Short mmCIF file of C-alpha atoms in Angstrom, two decimals:
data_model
loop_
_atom_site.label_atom_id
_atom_site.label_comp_id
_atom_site.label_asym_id
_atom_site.label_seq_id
_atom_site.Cartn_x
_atom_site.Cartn_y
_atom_site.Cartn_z
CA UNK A 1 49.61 163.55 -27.16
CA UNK A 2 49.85 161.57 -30.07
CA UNK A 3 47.30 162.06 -33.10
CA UNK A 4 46.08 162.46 -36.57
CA UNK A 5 45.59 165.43 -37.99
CA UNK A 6 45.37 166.62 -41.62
CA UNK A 7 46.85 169.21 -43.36
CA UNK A 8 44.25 170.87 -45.31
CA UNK A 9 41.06 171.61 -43.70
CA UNK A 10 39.37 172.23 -47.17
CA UNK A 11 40.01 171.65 -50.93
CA UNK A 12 38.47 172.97 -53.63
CA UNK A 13 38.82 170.85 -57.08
CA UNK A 14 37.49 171.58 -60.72
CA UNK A 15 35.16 169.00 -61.94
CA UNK A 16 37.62 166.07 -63.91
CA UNK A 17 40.77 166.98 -61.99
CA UNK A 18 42.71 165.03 -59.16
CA UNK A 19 42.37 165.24 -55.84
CA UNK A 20 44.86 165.06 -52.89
CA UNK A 21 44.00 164.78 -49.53
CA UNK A 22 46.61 164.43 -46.63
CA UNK A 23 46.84 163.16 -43.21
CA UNK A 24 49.47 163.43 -40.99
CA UNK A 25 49.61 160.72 -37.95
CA UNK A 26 51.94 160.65 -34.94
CA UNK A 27 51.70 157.68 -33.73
CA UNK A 28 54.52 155.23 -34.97
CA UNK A 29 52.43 152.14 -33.53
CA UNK A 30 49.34 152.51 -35.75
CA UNK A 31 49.43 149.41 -38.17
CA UNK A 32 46.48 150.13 -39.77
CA UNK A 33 44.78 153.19 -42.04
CA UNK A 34 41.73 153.57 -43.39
CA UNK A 35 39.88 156.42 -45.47
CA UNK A 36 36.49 157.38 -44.63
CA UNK A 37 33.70 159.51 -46.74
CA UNK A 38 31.37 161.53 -44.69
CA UNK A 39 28.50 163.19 -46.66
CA UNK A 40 25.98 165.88 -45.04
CA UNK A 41 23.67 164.35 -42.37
CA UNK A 42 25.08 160.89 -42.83
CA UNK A 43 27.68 158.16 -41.53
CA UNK A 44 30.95 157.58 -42.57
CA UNK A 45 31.29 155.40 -45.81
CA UNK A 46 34.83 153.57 -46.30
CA UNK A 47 36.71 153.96 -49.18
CA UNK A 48 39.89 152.67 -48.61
CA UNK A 49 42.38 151.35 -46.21
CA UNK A 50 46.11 150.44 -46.58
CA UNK A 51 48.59 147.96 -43.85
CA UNK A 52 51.76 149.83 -42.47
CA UNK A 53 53.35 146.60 -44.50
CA UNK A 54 52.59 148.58 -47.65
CA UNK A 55 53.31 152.03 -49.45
CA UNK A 56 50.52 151.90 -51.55
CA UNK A 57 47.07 150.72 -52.25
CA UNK A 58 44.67 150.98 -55.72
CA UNK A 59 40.95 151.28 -55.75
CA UNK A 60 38.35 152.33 -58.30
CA UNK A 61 39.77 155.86 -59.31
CA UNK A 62 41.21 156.54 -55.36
CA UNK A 63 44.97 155.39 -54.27
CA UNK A 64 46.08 155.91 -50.73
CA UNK A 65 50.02 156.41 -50.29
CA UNK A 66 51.75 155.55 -46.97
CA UNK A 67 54.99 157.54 -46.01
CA UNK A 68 55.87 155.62 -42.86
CA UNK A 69 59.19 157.86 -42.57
CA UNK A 70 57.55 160.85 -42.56
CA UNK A 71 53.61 159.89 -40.86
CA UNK A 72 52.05 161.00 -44.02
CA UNK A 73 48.95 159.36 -45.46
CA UNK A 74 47.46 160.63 -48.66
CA UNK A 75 44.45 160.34 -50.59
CA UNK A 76 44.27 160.68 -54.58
CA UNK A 77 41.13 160.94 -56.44
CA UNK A 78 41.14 160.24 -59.99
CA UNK A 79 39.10 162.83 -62.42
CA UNK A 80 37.27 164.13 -59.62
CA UNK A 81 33.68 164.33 -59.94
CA UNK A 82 30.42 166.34 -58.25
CA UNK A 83 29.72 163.44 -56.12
CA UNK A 84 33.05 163.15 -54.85
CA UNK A 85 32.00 166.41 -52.41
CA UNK A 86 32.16 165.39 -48.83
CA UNK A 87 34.83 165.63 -45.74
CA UNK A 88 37.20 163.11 -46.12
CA UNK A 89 38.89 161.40 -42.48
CA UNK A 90 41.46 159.08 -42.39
CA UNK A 91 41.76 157.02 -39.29
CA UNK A 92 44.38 154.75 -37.46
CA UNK A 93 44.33 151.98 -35.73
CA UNK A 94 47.33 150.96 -33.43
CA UNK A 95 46.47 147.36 -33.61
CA UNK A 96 45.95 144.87 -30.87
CA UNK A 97 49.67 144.33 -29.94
CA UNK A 98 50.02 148.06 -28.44
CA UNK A 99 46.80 148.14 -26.50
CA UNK A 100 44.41 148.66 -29.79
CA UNK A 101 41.44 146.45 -30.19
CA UNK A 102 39.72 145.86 -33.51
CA UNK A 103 38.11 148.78 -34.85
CA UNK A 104 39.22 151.03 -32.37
CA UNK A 105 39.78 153.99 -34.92
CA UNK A 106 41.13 157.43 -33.90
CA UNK A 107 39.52 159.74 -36.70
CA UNK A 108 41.78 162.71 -37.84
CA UNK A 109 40.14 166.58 -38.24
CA UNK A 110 38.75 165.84 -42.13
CA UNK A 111 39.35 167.80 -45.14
CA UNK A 112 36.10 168.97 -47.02
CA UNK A 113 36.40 168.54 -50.72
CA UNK A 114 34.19 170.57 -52.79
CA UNK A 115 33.84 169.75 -56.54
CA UNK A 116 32.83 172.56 -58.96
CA UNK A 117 31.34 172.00 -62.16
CA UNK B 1 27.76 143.02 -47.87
CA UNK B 2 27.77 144.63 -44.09
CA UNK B 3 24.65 146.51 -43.48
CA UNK B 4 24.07 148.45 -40.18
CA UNK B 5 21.35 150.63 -39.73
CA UNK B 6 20.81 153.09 -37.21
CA UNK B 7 17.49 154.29 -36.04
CA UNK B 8 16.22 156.59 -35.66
CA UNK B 9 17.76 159.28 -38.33
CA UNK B 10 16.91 162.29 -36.39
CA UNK B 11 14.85 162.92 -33.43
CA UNK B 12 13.91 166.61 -31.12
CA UNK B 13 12.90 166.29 -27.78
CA UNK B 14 12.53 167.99 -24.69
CA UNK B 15 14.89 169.35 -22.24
CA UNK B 16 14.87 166.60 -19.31
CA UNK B 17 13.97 163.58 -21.17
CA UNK B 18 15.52 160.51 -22.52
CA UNK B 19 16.11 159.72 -26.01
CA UNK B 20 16.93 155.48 -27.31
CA UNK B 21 19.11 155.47 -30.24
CA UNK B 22 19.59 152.02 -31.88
CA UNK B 23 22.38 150.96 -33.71
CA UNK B 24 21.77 147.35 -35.55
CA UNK B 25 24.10 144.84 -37.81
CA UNK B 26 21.50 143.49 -40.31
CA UNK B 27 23.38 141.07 -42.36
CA UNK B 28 26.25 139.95 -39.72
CA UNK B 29 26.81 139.34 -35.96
CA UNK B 30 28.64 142.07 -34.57
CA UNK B 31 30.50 141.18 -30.82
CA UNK B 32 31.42 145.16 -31.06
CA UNK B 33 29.96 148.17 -31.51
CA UNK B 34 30.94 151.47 -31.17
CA UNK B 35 29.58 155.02 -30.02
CA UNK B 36 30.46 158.27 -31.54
CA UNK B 37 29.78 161.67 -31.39
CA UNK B 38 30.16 164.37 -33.70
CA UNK B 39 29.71 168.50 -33.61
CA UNK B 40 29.48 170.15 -36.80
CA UNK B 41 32.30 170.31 -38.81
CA UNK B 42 34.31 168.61 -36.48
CA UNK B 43 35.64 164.87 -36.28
CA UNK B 44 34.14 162.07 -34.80
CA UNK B 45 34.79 161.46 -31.13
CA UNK B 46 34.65 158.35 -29.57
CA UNK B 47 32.47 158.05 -26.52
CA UNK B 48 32.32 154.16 -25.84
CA UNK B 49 33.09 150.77 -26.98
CA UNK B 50 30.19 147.96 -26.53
CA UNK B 51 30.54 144.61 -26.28
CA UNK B 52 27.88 141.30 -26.41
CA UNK B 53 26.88 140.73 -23.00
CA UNK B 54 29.16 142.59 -21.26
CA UNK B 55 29.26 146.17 -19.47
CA UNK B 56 30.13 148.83 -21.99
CA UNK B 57 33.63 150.55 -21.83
CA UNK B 58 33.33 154.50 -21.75
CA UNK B 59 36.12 156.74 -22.20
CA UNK B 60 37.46 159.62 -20.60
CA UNK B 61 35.29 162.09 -19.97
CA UNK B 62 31.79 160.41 -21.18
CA UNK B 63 29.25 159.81 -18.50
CA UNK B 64 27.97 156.25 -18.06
CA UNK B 65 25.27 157.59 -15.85
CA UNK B 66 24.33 159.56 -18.80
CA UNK B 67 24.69 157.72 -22.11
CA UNK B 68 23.78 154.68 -21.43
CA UNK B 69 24.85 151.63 -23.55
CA UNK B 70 23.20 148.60 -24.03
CA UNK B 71 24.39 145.52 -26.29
CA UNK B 72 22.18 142.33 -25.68
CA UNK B 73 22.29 140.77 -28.42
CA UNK B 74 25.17 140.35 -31.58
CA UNK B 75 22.57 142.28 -34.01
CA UNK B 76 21.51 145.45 -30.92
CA UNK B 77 23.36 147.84 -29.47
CA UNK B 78 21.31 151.01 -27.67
CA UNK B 79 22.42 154.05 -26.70
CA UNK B 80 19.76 156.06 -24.20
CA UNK B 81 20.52 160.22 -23.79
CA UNK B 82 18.73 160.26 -19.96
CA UNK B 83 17.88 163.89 -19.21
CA UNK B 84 18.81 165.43 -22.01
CA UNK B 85 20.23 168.98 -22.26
CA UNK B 86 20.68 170.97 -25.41
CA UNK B 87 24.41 170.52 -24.53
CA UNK B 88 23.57 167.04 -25.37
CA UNK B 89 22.24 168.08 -29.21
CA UNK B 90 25.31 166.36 -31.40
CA UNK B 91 25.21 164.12 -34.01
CA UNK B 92 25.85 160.06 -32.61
CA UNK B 93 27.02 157.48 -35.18
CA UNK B 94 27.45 153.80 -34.35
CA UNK B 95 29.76 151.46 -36.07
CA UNK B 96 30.27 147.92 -35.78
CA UNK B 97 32.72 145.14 -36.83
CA UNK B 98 32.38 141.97 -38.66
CA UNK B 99 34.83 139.19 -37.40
CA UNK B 100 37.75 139.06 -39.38
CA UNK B 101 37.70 142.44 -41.23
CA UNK B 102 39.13 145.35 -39.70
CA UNK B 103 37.09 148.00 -40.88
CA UNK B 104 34.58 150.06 -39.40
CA UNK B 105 30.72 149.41 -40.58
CA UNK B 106 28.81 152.58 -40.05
CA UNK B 107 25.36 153.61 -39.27
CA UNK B 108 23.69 156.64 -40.57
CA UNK B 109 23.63 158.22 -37.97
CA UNK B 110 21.04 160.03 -35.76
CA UNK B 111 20.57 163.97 -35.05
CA UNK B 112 19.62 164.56 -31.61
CA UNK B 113 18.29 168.25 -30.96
CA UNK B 114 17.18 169.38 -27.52
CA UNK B 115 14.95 172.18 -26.90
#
């Protein structure tokens, strides 16, 4: 069946460096992408989200890169810092015109990124 | 801002009876809510989709009987564990959206554990 999966199941980064996370996503409907922190013991905290009508999206020190050709989302943190240490999910939406509804996210495996100082 | 809190944060209880978890949007209306489900170190799994005065919609392989949803109002949505098992112990996370963004809102989240 068709879903997201990521790459990397865990990253380990050195305090100041860049991060990438990666997500690969089967199905060619999804229209919609979003990037989700999930610290210990607590709910899932957006970060970013791109449109499948872009290849790229800038926030405060993250970037998400769409790869439509090839299914690939990726996540890049900027100077990577202690508090960046979570799992990391992206999530698709197919949108409302293939059956979809809003919100209606399918959450890939996450990647757990662990910052040392 | 979008603001939904979830209540409680973590709760043990006894093999047999039912737990209430409440999921509520504090600073918005939310006509949908959503249930998930998560075992350590895995991804979140989505058990049902609730909707504003209307019958929740549970997917395959979650047991209305068992997890039952309630959304009366566009600020409440409830989920109730009846009998719990310690099959049942998980982590459940609500989300909800806000008309006209597409985003998930999240609650904290609430750690069941059954004895």
């Amino acid at each position: 069946g068709e879903s997201v999966g990521l790459h990397l199941p865990t990253l380990s980064v050195q305090e100041g460096d860049n991060s990438i996370i990666n997500c690969a996503y089967s199905n060619s409907a999804s229209d919609y992408f979003i990037w989700y922190k999930q610290e210990s013991g607590k709910g899932p905290q957006f970060i970013i989200d791109i449109r499948s009508n872009m290849d790229k999206r800038q926030g405060q020190r993250v970037t998400v890169l769409l790869n439509k050709t090839v299914k690939h989302l990726s996540l890049q943190i900027a100077a990577t810092q202690p508090g960046d240490s979570a799992v990391y999910f992206c999530a698709e939406n197919i949108g409302p015109s293939y059956g979809g509804s809003q919100g209606n996210l399918i959450f890939g495996k996450g990647t757990k990124l662990s910052v040392k100082p | 801002g979008a603001v939904v809190s979830q209540h409680p944060s973590w709760v043990i209880c006894k093999s047999g009876t039912s737990v209430k978890i409440e999921c509520r949007s504090l600073d918005f209306q939310a006509t949908t809510m959503f249930w998930y489900r998560q075992f350590p170190k895995q991804s979140l799994m989505l058990m049902a989709t609730s909707n504003e005065g209307s019958k929740a919609t549970y997917e395959q392989g979650v047991e209305k009987d068992k997890f039952l949803i309630n959304h009366a109002s566009l600020t409440l949505s409830t989920l109730t564990v009846t009998s719990a098992h310690p099959e049942d112990s998980s982590f459940y996370i609500c989300s909800a959206t806000k008309q006209g963004i597409e985003k998930l809102f999240f609650g904290s989240g609430t750690q069941l554990s059954v004895l």
